[in-house]
Short mmCIF file of C-alpha atoms and ligand atoms in Angstrom, two decimals:
data_model
loop_
_atom_site.label_atom_id
_atom_site.label_comp_id
_atom_site.label_asym_id
_atom_site.label_seq_id
_atom_site.Cartn_x
_atom_site.Cartn_y
_atom_site.Cartn_z
CA UNK V 605 110.07 66.26 129.24
CA UNK V 606 109.59 69.21 126.63
CA UNK V 607 110.43 72.99 127.58
CA UNK V 608 107.49 73.73 128.51
CA UNK V 609 106.74 71.04 130.86
CA UNK V 610 109.58 72.53 133.12
CA UNK V 611 110.60 75.61 136.04
CA UNK V 612 111.57 77.99 134.14
CA UNK V 613 114.01 79.70 135.48
CA UNK V 614 115.45 83.09 135.25
CA UNK V 615 118.61 84.49 134.50
CA UNK V 616 119.92 87.60 136.35
CA UNK V 617 123.21 88.63 135.10
CA UNK V 618 125.69 91.11 137.77
CA UNK V 619 128.68 91.07 134.79
CA UNK V 620 127.90 95.13 134.64
CA UNK V 621 127.71 95.53 138.64
CA UNK V 622 129.89 92.43 140.80
CA UNK V 623 130.82 91.62 137.56
CA UNK V 624 132.69 94.95 137.12
CA UNK V 625 133.48 95.66 140.78
CA UNK V 626 136.26 92.56 140.02
CA UNK V 627 139.83 94.37 141.29
CA UNK V 628 141.14 95.59 137.26
CA UNK V 629 137.83 95.14 135.28
CA UNK V 630 136.32 98.34 134.80
CA UNK V 631 134.46 98.92 131.79
CA UNK V 632 134.26 101.95 129.73
CA UNK V 633 130.48 103.30 129.15
CA UNK V 634 130.54 102.46 125.82
CA UNK V 635 131.58 98.84 126.71
CA UNK V 636 128.52 98.19 128.93
CA UNK V 637 126.41 99.94 126.47
CA UNK V 638 127.66 96.50 124.16
CA UNK V 639 127.30 93.98 126.38
CA UNK V 640 123.79 95.04 128.14
CA UNK V 641 122.71 94.56 124.74
CA UNK V 642 124.40 90.60 124.39
CA UNK V 643 122.87 89.58 127.40
CA UNK V 644 119.35 90.51 125.82
CA UNK V 645 119.74 89.73 122.35
CA UNK V 646 121.13 85.88 124.69
CA UNK V 647 117.41 85.87 127.18
CA UNK V 648 118.65 87.27 130.40
CA UNK V 649 115.87 88.29 132.04
CA UNK V 650 117.57 90.45 133.98
CA UNK V 651 120.30 93.08 133.74
CA UNK V 652 121.53 94.44 136.64
CA UNK V 653 124.07 97.28 134.47
CA UNK V 654 125.46 99.22 137.62
CA UNK V 655 125.21 101.19 141.51
CA UNK V 656 123.51 104.52 140.22
CA UNK V 657 124.86 106.35 143.74
CA UNK V 658 128.80 104.98 143.33
CA UNK V 659 129.37 107.54 140.89
CA UNK V 660 128.19 109.32 137.87
CA UNK V 661 129.25 106.82 135.53
CA UNK V 662 127.49 103.70 136.95
CA UNK V 663 124.61 106.31 136.99
CA UNK V 664 124.63 107.51 133.78
CA UNK V 665 124.82 103.71 132.09
CA UNK V 666 121.82 101.98 134.34
CA UNK V 667 119.12 104.82 132.65
CA UNK V 668 121.26 104.35 129.16
CA UNK V 669 120.87 100.21 129.23
CA UNK V 670 116.53 100.93 130.92
CA UNK V 671 116.84 102.91 126.39
CA UNK V 672 118.59 99.87 124.55
CA UNK V 673 116.80 97.14 126.07
CA UNK V 674 113.90 95.28 124.65
CA UNK V 675 113.63 92.25 126.31
CA UNK V 676 115.36 92.05 130.03
CA UNK V 677 113.85 94.12 132.93
CA UNK V 678 116.82 96.30 134.14
CA UNK V 679 117.84 96.26 137.52
CA UNK V 680 120.69 99.15 139.50
CA UNK V 681 121.46 98.11 143.50
CA UNK V 682 120.93 100.25 145.73
CA UNK V 683 121.60 99.47 150.17
CA UNK V 684 119.53 100.27 152.57
CA UNK V 685 119.41 103.99 152.61
CA UNK V 686 116.49 106.31 151.07
CA UNK V 687 119.86 108.12 149.13
CA UNK V 688 120.38 104.88 147.04
CA UNK V 689 116.82 104.01 146.38
CA UNK V 690 116.24 107.36 145.49
CA UNK V 691 119.66 107.62 142.94
CA UNK V 692 118.23 103.61 141.59
CA UNK V 693 115.10 104.55 140.90
CA UNK V 694 115.84 107.87 139.12
CA UNK V 695 118.20 106.14 136.94
CA UNK V 696 114.91 103.36 135.72
CA UNK V 697 113.12 105.93 135.02
CA UNK V 698 111.51 105.58 132.03
CA UNK V 699 112.73 101.91 131.52
CA UNK V 700 109.81 98.99 130.93
CA UNK V 701 110.32 97.10 133.94
CA UNK V 702 112.23 98.38 135.92
CA UNK V 703 113.68 96.24 138.96
CA UNK V 704 115.29 97.31 142.87
CA UNK V 705 117.64 95.53 143.70
CA UNK V 706 118.52 96.60 147.41
CA UNK V 707 120.49 95.03 150.43
CA UNK V 708 121.48 94.80 153.18
CA UNK V 709 123.73 92.97 155.72
CA UNK V 710 122.18 90.22 158.11
CA UNK V 711 124.59 88.50 159.75
CA UNK V 712 126.44 88.97 163.30
CA UNK V 713 129.83 89.77 161.96
CA UNK V 714 128.62 93.01 159.09
CA UNK V 715 126.52 93.74 161.80
CA UNK V 716 128.52 94.26 164.32
CA UNK V 717 131.60 95.23 162.70
CA UNK V 718 130.46 97.20 159.14
CA UNK V 719 126.83 98.36 159.75
CA UNK V 720 127.61 98.99 163.67
CA UNK V 721 123.34 98.14 163.62
CA UNK V 722 121.69 95.67 166.52
CA UNK V 723 118.90 92.95 165.27
CA UNK V 724 115.67 95.33 165.76
CA UNK V 725 117.75 99.22 163.54
CA UNK V 726 118.23 95.88 160.74
CA UNK V 727 114.85 94.86 160.40
CA UNK V 728 113.59 98.15 160.81
CA UNK V 729 116.18 98.62 157.61
CA UNK V 730 114.71 96.48 155.90
CA UNK V 731 110.54 97.22 155.39
CA UNK V 732 111.44 101.29 155.44
CA UNK V 733 114.02 99.89 152.70
CA UNK V 734 112.23 98.20 150.83
CA UNK V 735 108.82 100.23 151.33
CA UNK V 736 110.76 103.44 149.37
CA UNK V 737 112.23 101.23 146.83
CA UNK V 738 108.32 100.24 146.02
CA UNK V 739 107.31 103.92 146.87
CA UNK V 740 109.56 103.71 142.30
CA UNK V 741 108.59 100.34 141.35
CA UNK V 742 106.76 97.25 141.84
CA UNK V 743 109.60 94.96 141.30
CA UNK V 744 111.65 95.04 144.46
CA UNK V 745 114.50 92.80 144.64
CA UNK V 746 115.48 92.85 148.89
CA UNK V 747 118.61 90.50 149.49
CA UNK V 748 120.25 89.00 152.37
CA UNK V 749 124.00 90.91 152.30
CA UNK V 750 125.84 87.36 153.90
CA UNK V 751 122.98 85.40 154.07
CA UNK V 752 124.93 82.19 154.52
CA UNK V 753 126.77 82.94 158.04
CA UNK V 754 123.61 84.68 159.07
CA UNK V 755 121.46 83.66 161.80
CA UNK V 756 119.40 80.98 160.86
CA UNK V 757 116.33 82.93 162.94
CA UNK V 758 116.67 86.25 162.03
CA UNK V 759 117.65 85.62 158.09
CA UNK V 760 113.73 83.59 158.88
CA UNK V 761 113.17 87.32 160.34
CA UNK V 762 114.26 89.11 157.68
CA UNK V 763 112.89 88.03 155.24
CA UNK V 764 110.20 87.94 156.59
CA UNK V 765 109.20 91.83 157.04
CA UNK V 766 111.03 91.63 153.47
CA UNK V 767 108.31 90.40 151.93
CA UNK V 768 105.62 91.30 154.02
CA UNK V 769 106.79 95.14 152.88
CA UNK V 770 106.55 94.23 148.85
CA UNK V 771 108.75 92.88 147.81
CA UNK V 772 109.18 90.51 145.19
CA UNK V 773 112.90 88.60 145.34
CA UNK V 774 114.30 87.71 148.56
CA UNK V 775 117.58 86.88 147.20
CA UNK V 776 119.96 84.95 149.55
CA UNK V 777 123.92 85.65 148.81
CA UNK V 778 126.67 84.01 149.72
CA UNK V 779 128.85 87.20 149.90
CA UNK V 780 131.98 85.05 150.86
CA UNK V 781 131.65 81.78 148.36
CA UNK V 782 131.71 80.04 152.53
CA UNK V 783 128.94 77.73 151.64
CA UNK V 784 128.53 74.16 150.11
CA UNK V 785 126.14 73.20 148.10
CA UNK V 786 124.04 70.31 150.88
CA UNK V 787 124.30 73.18 153.46
CA UNK V 788 123.00 75.54 149.91
CA UNK V 789 120.63 74.04 149.24
CA UNK V 790 118.96 73.71 153.46
CA UNK V 791 119.07 77.63 153.65
CA UNK V 792 117.27 78.08 150.60
CA UNK V 793 114.77 74.94 151.74
CA UNK V 794 114.07 76.53 155.17
CA UNK V 795 113.56 79.45 153.74
CA UNK V 796 111.14 78.31 151.33
CA UNK V 797 109.29 76.59 154.72
CA UNK V 798 109.56 79.18 157.29
CA UNK V 799 108.27 81.88 155.95
CA UNK V 800 105.15 83.54 155.47
CA UNK V 801 104.26 84.03 152.21
CA UNK V 802 107.28 82.24 150.59
CA UNK V 803 105.12 81.17 148.42
CA UNK V 804 104.22 84.11 147.15
CA UNK V 805 107.37 84.81 145.79
CA UNK V 806 110.86 84.70 143.66
CA UNK V 807 114.18 82.83 145.82
CA UNK V 808 117.21 83.45 144.20
CA UNK V 809 120.76 82.75 144.52
CA UNK V 810 123.69 84.21 144.26
CA UNK V 811 127.48 82.11 144.86
CA UNK V 812 130.50 83.77 144.80
CA UNK V 813 133.15 81.58 144.48
CA UNK V 814 135.77 81.31 147.26
CA UNK V 815 135.92 77.71 147.27
CA UNK V 816 135.27 77.21 143.23
CA UNK V 817 131.28 76.07 144.32
CA UNK V 818 129.51 78.88 143.09
CA UNK V 819 128.20 77.10 140.48
CA UNK V 820 127.18 74.49 142.83
CA UNK V 821 125.57 76.00 145.81
CA UNK V 822 124.08 77.58 142.60
CA UNK V 823 122.56 74.56 141.22
CA UNK V 824 121.51 73.17 144.62
CA UNK V 825 119.33 76.49 144.87
CA UNK V 826 117.05 75.39 141.59
CA UNK V 827 117.09 72.10 143.53
CA UNK V 828 115.88 73.88 146.42
CA UNK V 829 113.32 75.50 144.80
CA UNK V 830 114.94 78.89 144.22
CA UNK V 831 113.83 80.76 140.59
CA UNK V 832 116.49 82.94 139.39
CA UNK V 833 120.23 82.38 139.63
CA UNK V 834 122.06 85.61 139.76
CA UNK V 835 125.51 85.16 137.93
CA UNK V 836 128.23 87.01 135.68
CA UNK V 837 129.80 86.16 132.04
CA UNK V 838 132.78 84.20 132.76
CA UNK V 839 131.71 84.18 136.30
CA UNK V 840 133.78 87.71 137.72
CA UNK V 841 133.05 89.03 140.18
CA UNK V 842 134.25 89.99 143.88
CA UNK V 843 137.30 88.04 144.63
CA UNK V 844 137.29 84.51 142.75
CA UNK V 845 133.49 85.46 141.77
CA UNK V 846 130.68 84.38 141.01
CA UNK V 847 129.05 81.67 139.76
CA UNK V 848 129.39 82.23 135.72
CA UNK V 849 125.74 81.69 133.64
CA UNK V 850 127.52 80.00 130.97
CA UNK V 851 127.85 77.01 133.33
CA UNK V 852 124.73 77.55 134.51
CA UNK V 853 123.33 76.97 132.56
CA UNK V 854 124.65 74.79 129.56
CA UNK V 855 124.55 72.94 133.40
CA UNK V 856 120.60 73.21 133.12
CA UNK V 857 120.65 72.82 129.74
CA UNK V 858 123.16 69.40 129.63
CA UNK V 859 121.05 68.24 132.73
CA UNK V 860 117.47 68.31 132.22
CA UNK V 861 117.42 64.54 132.91
CA UNK V 862 117.80 65.12 136.22
CA UNK V 863 117.59 68.74 136.63
CA UNK V 864 114.30 69.29 135.07
CA UNK V 865 114.35 72.99 134.20
CA UNK V 866 114.62 75.54 131.60
CA UNK V 867 115.70 78.91 131.00
CA UNK V 868 115.29 81.95 128.01
CA UNK V 869 118.97 81.79 127.27
CA UNK V 870 119.69 80.94 123.61
CA UNK V 871 123.20 79.05 124.46
CA UNK V 872 124.38 79.87 120.40
CA UNK V 873 125.61 82.99 121.61
CA UNK V 874 127.80 81.79 125.16
CA UNK V 875 131.18 82.37 123.53
CA UNK V 876 130.57 85.23 122.31
CA UNK V 877 129.22 87.03 125.33
CA UNK V 878 132.37 85.98 126.66
CA UNK V 879 134.88 86.53 124.85
CA UNK V 880 133.34 90.69 124.34
CA UNK V 881 133.57 89.85 128.26
CA UNK V 882 136.95 89.67 127.90
CA UNK V 883 138.26 91.93 125.54
CA UNK V 884 136.02 94.53 128.15
CA UNK V 885 137.57 93.19 131.32
CA UNK V 886 141.37 92.67 128.95
CA UNK V 887 140.93 89.60 131.88
CA UNK V 888 141.47 85.98 129.93
CA UNK V 889 139.88 83.55 130.00
CA UNK V 890 141.40 80.13 131.46
CA UNK V 891 142.82 77.51 128.69
CA UNK V 892 140.52 74.80 130.20
CA UNK V 893 137.81 77.06 131.28
CA UNK V 894 134.35 75.07 131.20
CA UNK V 895 131.76 75.54 128.38
CA UNK V 896 133.65 78.83 126.77
CA UNK V 897 137.11 77.53 127.70
CA UNK V 898 140.03 77.53 124.29
CA UNK V 899 140.31 73.75 124.73
CA UNK V 900 136.58 73.28 126.55
CA UNK V 901 136.46 71.21 122.82
CA UNK V 902 139.63 69.78 122.57
CA UNK V 903 140.80 66.28 122.17
CA UNK V 904 144.59 65.44 122.44
CA UNK V 905 145.00 62.17 123.36
CA UNK V 906 144.96 59.89 120.65
CA UNK V 907 142.42 57.54 122.72
CA UNK V 908 140.01 60.92 123.39
CA UNK V 909 140.81 61.55 119.09
CA UNK V 910 140.03 58.53 118.03
CA UNK V 911 136.99 57.66 119.97
CA UNK V 912 135.99 61.31 118.85
CA UNK V 913 135.83 60.01 115.08
CA UNK V 914 133.83 56.92 115.69
CA UNK V 915 131.26 58.38 117.61
CA UNK V 916 131.23 62.55 118.94
CA UNK V 917 129.13 61.22 121.57
CA UNK V 918 131.65 58.88 123.40
CA UNK V 919 133.69 62.00 124.18
CA UNK V 920 131.28 64.74 123.60
CA UNK V 921 128.91 66.23 126.18
CA UNK V 922 127.05 68.61 124.23
CA UNK V 923 127.86 70.06 120.38
CA UNK V 924 130.48 72.92 120.46
CA UNK V 925 127.56 74.38 118.13
CA UNK V 926 125.82 74.51 120.33
CA UNK V 927 127.95 76.96 122.80
CA UNK V 928 128.75 79.01 119.33
CA UNK V 929 132.33 77.63 118.80
CA UNK V 930 132.32 77.60 114.98
CA UNK V 931 133.50 73.25 113.81
CA UNK V 932 135.61 74.55 110.95
CA UNK V 933 136.06 78.28 109.91
CA UNK V 934 136.95 80.11 106.50
CA UNK V 935 139.63 82.27 106.31
CA UNK V 936 140.26 85.50 104.68
CA UNK V 937 143.17 86.75 103.91
CA UNK V 938 143.96 89.90 101.40
CA UNK V 939 141.77 89.34 98.07
CA UNK V 940 138.59 89.07 99.75
CA UNK V 941 136.50 92.27 99.79
CA UNK V 942 133.55 94.02 101.68
CA UNK V 943 131.31 91.38 101.07
CA UNK V 944 133.12 87.97 102.53
CA UNK V 945 134.06 89.68 105.24
CA UNK V 946 130.46 91.73 105.44
CA UNK V 947 129.48 87.29 105.64
CA UNK V 948 131.86 87.09 107.60
CA UNK V 949 130.97 88.96 110.15
CA UNK V 950 127.57 88.22 110.03
CA UNK V 951 128.45 84.42 110.32
CA UNK V 952 130.16 85.65 114.10
CA UNK V 953 127.54 87.44 114.76
CA UNK V 954 128.26 90.62 114.83
CA UNK V 955 126.27 93.87 113.24
CA UNK V 956 128.46 96.62 112.26
CA UNK V 957 126.82 99.97 111.55
CA UNK V 958 128.30 101.63 107.97
CA UNK V 959 131.15 103.63 110.06
CA UNK V 960 132.60 100.48 111.80
CA UNK V 961 132.33 98.26 109.36
CA UNK V 962 134.67 100.36 107.13
CA UNK V 963 136.97 100.68 109.64
CA UNK V 964 137.12 97.85 110.18
CA UNK V 965 137.12 96.47 106.93
CA UNK V 966 139.85 98.81 106.83
CA UNK V 967 141.58 97.54 109.86
CA UNK V 968 141.23 94.18 108.31
CA UNK V 969 142.99 95.38 104.66
CA UNK V 970 145.94 96.54 106.34
CA UNK V 971 146.06 93.35 108.48
CA UNK V 972 145.75 91.07 105.26
CA UNK V 973 148.68 92.94 104.11
CA UNK V 974 150.98 91.42 106.70
CA UNK V 975 149.03 88.24 107.36
CA UNK V 976 148.75 85.31 104.91
CA UNK V 977 146.06 83.59 106.56
CA UNK V 978 143.16 85.97 108.80
CA UNK V 979 141.38 83.70 111.28
CA UNK V 980 137.74 84.16 113.20
CA UNK V 981 140.00 84.81 116.06
CA UNK V 982 142.22 87.96 114.39
CA UNK V 983 138.24 88.92 113.40
CA UNK V 984 137.53 89.34 116.89
CA UNK V 985 140.63 91.00 117.57
CA UNK V 986 140.15 93.06 115.10
CA UNK V 987 136.69 94.46 115.26
CA UNK V 988 137.13 94.22 119.78
CA UNK V 989 139.71 96.66 118.84
CA UNK V 990 137.38 98.76 117.10
CA UNK V 991 135.44 99.10 120.45
CA UNK V 992 138.00 100.18 122.37
CA UNK V 993 139.54 102.62 120.38
CA UNK V 994 136.44 104.65 119.72
CA UNK V 995 136.13 107.96 121.11
CA UNK V 996 138.77 107.08 123.72
CA UNK V 997 140.27 110.79 126.07
CA UNK V 998 143.52 108.86 125.05
CA UNK V 999 144.60 107.73 121.14
CA UNK V 1000 148.04 106.91 120.34
CA UNK V 1001 148.59 108.30 116.96
CA UNK V 1002 151.75 106.85 115.86
CA UNK V 1003 154.26 105.18 117.27
CA UNK V 1004 157.97 104.14 116.12
CA UNK V 1005 161.11 102.62 118.15
CA UNK V 1006 164.41 101.40 116.98
CA UNK V 1007 166.06 98.43 118.25
CA UNK V 1008 168.54 95.95 117.45
CA UNK V 1009 171.96 94.69 119.48
CA UNK V 1010 174.07 97.87 120.16
CA UNK V 1011 171.00 100.67 120.28
CA UNK V 1012 169.92 102.04 122.85
CA UNK V 1013 165.94 101.70 122.47
CA UNK V 1014 164.75 104.28 120.95
CA UNK V 1015 160.94 104.84 121.39
CA UNK V 1016 159.40 108.45 119.02
CA UNK V 1017 155.21 108.65 119.69
CA UNK V 1018 152.65 111.06 118.79
CA UNK V 1019 149.76 110.77 121.76
CA UNK V 1020 146.03 112.85 121.23
CA UNK V 1021 144.91 113.77 124.44
CA UNK V 1022 141.84 115.81 124.66
CA UNK V 1023 142.14 115.93 120.87
CA UNK V 1024 145.52 118.40 121.79
CA UNK V 1025 148.55 116.07 120.29
CA UNK V 1026 151.78 115.62 122.01
CA UNK V 1027 155.48 114.76 120.46
CA UNK V 1028 157.78 112.65 122.81
CA UNK V 1029 160.73 111.19 121.80
CA UNK V 1030 162.43 108.83 124.95
CA UNK V 1031 164.69 106.05 125.45
CA UNK V 1032 164.46 103.43 127.70
CA UNK V 1033 166.12 100.02 128.94
CA UNK V 1034 164.30 98.22 126.29
CA UNK V 1035 162.03 98.97 123.17
CA UNK V 1036 158.36 98.48 126.29
CA UNK V 1037 160.30 100.30 127.88
CA UNK V 1038 160.78 102.77 125.26
CA UNK V 1039 157.84 102.82 124.26
CA UNK V 1040 155.82 103.00 127.94
CA UNK V 1041 158.27 105.38 129.00
CA UNK V 1042 157.32 108.13 125.82
CA UNK V 1043 153.80 107.93 127.07
CA UNK V 1044 154.83 108.58 130.69
CA UNK V 1045 155.87 111.58 129.50
CA UNK V 1046 153.24 112.65 126.46
CA UNK V 1047 150.93 111.80 129.81
CA UNK V 1048 152.97 112.10 133.47
CA UNK V 1049 150.50 109.63 135.88
CA UNK V 1050 151.28 108.15 139.50
CA UNK V 1051 149.37 104.49 137.97
CA UNK V 1052 152.12 101.64 138.23
CA UNK V 1053 152.36 98.73 136.09
CA UNK V 1054 151.33 95.58 137.54
CA UNK V 1055 151.91 93.92 134.21
CA UNK V 1056 152.42 93.16 130.41
CA UNK V 1057 151.51 89.82 129.16
CA UNK V 1058 152.07 88.78 125.32
CA UNK V 1059 149.44 86.51 123.37
CA UNK V 1060 149.67 84.89 120.33
CA UNK V 1061 146.18 85.64 118.76
CA UNK V 1062 146.64 82.41 116.53
CA UNK V 1063 149.31 79.95 115.10
CA UNK V 1064 152.52 81.12 113.38
CA UNK V 1065 155.52 83.46 113.63
CA UNK V 1066 153.39 86.95 111.83
CA UNK V 1067 150.66 85.53 114.72
CA UNK V 1068 149.18 89.07 115.99
CA UNK V 1069 150.03 89.16 119.75
CA UNK V 1070 147.18 90.42 122.12
CA UNK V 1071 148.68 92.48 124.78
CA UNK V 1072 147.00 93.35 128.78
CA UNK V 1073 148.09 95.88 130.58
CA UNK V 1074 147.59 96.23 134.15
CA UNK V 1075 147.98 100.22 136.02
CA UNK V 1076 147.20 100.31 139.70
CA UNK V 1077 146.46 104.29 140.91
CA UNK V 1078 145.53 104.39 144.85
CA UNK V 1079 144.92 100.77 145.20
CA UNK V 1080 142.53 100.93 141.68
CA UNK V 1081 144.05 98.61 139.63
CA UNK V 1082 142.74 98.25 135.34
CA UNK V 1083 143.67 96.42 132.78
CA UNK V 1084 144.53 97.33 128.93
CA UNK V 1085 144.33 95.59 126.70
CA UNK V 1086 145.07 95.71 122.56
CA UNK V 1087 146.05 92.94 119.27
CA UNK V 1088 148.18 94.06 116.39
CA UNK V 1089 150.37 92.45 114.40
CA UNK V 1090 153.20 94.32 115.40
CA UNK V 1091 153.45 93.47 119.24
CA UNK V 1092 155.09 97.06 120.46
CA UNK V 1093 152.13 99.19 119.22
CA UNK V 1094 149.75 96.48 120.54
CA UNK V 1095 151.48 97.22 123.80
CA UNK V 1096 151.04 101.63 123.32
CA UNK V 1097 147.14 100.87 122.96
CA UNK V 1098 147.81 98.46 125.93
CA UNK V 1099 148.59 100.95 127.79
CA UNK V 1100 146.75 104.15 127.36
CA UNK V 1101 143.37 101.27 126.83
CA UNK V 1102 144.00 100.76 130.46
CA UNK V 1103 144.84 104.78 130.70
CA UNK V 1104 141.41 105.12 129.53
CA UNK V 1105 139.55 103.00 132.07
CA UNK V 1106 141.87 104.16 134.35
CA UNK V 1107 140.33 108.11 134.30
CA UNK V 1108 136.41 105.76 133.75
CA UNK V 1109 137.28 104.42 137.40
CA UNK V 1110 138.76 108.34 138.72
CA UNK V 1111 135.35 109.15 138.70
CA UNK V 1112 133.45 105.91 140.77
CA UNK V 1113 133.51 106.70 144.55
CA UNK V 1114 133.81 103.05 146.84
CA UNK V 1115 130.68 102.42 147.90
CA UNK V 1116 130.91 102.74 152.33
CA UNK V 1117 129.61 100.62 154.53
CA UNK V 1118 125.91 101.27 154.95
CA UNK V 1119 125.18 104.39 156.29
CA UNK V 1120 120.90 104.18 156.74
CA UNK V 1121 120.19 108.05 155.57
CA UNK V 1122 116.82 109.09 155.37
O1 KIV S 56 128.10 88.83 147.40
C1 KIV S 56 126.61 89.90 148.06
O2 KIV S 56 126.31 90.03 148.66
C2 KIV S 56 126.37 91.28 147.02
C3 KIV S 56 124.48 91.55 147.67
C4 KIV S 56 126.01 93.34 146.69
C5 KIV S 56 123.87 91.04 146.09
O3 KIV S 56 126.69 91.00 145.50
ZN1 ZN S 57 127.97 89.78 145.03
#
């Protein structure tokens, strides 16, 4: 069967909305734009760029993402209240293909405890919200929050009202990750069979991973006739996350023999997208993660290696190149020039403007002075760090640490805060403690340290260290990340990266439960 004979499934990416809601996953504006650009290049059909009413930052992100995407539809989330919908409509003004995604809870537990609304009031809100959204755009998606714990008859009535009011996509969230593949299949089948005009809309899956079933449930939805899958890169999202985009796309690609569905995704960009999202959020990808984990294509046991040498199909169901993992990586060193460096960046899929290229090249040369071989992983860390250290409010200008046996560690730091240099020198219980105390003195804050983690980017004692720092302030957590051959320097950058993210997150209000304010 060729891909033209197969049903086309839309990929709706919500990394920038549901993904960004993960505890600790705040993204700066520039980071959101970079992710949106890559999703667009990768062939994602719809990018859910944010929740415009939740903060000025989300509004700005949705609005600017509409200007940079070339192919995808851009979507903004809104509760059922008119203020939310109008804010989303405003943010999407100027988009070539704007989509408003409006939702309300439909399960008994949510209606009673979260909304304090009865069935009739919810039905009325469904009709009013979809009608309001249709005044802004013809592309309206409606979601029944907690659909999988909703009474089936009531779910059918809600979907009927949404379709009647003009919704073009009907999304069936498994909001709390409670469903199973068989059950989810039956819910989508029921809606398609029972609701009048169900054949006029696209059904969509949105599955959370609390029981580890998000991808299986989404695929069951597709088999039941859903034409859109909502997912996120690396499966990030509320609590245990959402269905992972890379797993959905590769499952459909590898098992097209039993799932004859095609997506528009260029799968060779999956690995790059995974690394970008991991760097931006500071969430490491587990080594054994399907498709994009470090070990996803490694064969350790002798029997497997022997089989692989005889024929790769013995143990490999897809090729690393299919997901953008290079089989061999050409190393660079201190004699490599601009030309080789630019070639390498292009092969790795980075297109840097002149100033960013010069900055990356300078830092590559510094790194090559300290490290004999510079691997692809080093270059990714270096380029991604460069983006993160761009236009931040707080910057590390210099850091020096004196430490050793028999002396109290002492950190000397220059921190630039909104362009003003602050000089401090402080002691600590250990060298990392001294660095963090110095930052605290230069930029007093109430955030507390939740996690400090060091990973080597490559092998060897000259490897760069990637440091992750998680901070918590008033129930909000963020993770900062940075790499350097000097672990203490990386620690300083990572801490400051987390502080900058906290500043972004401070302006974001926690969206309260729905109000149907008109
Ligand atoms: O999980 C959920 O129910 C959601 C909705 C807003 C679609 O994210
Ligand atoms: Zn969700």
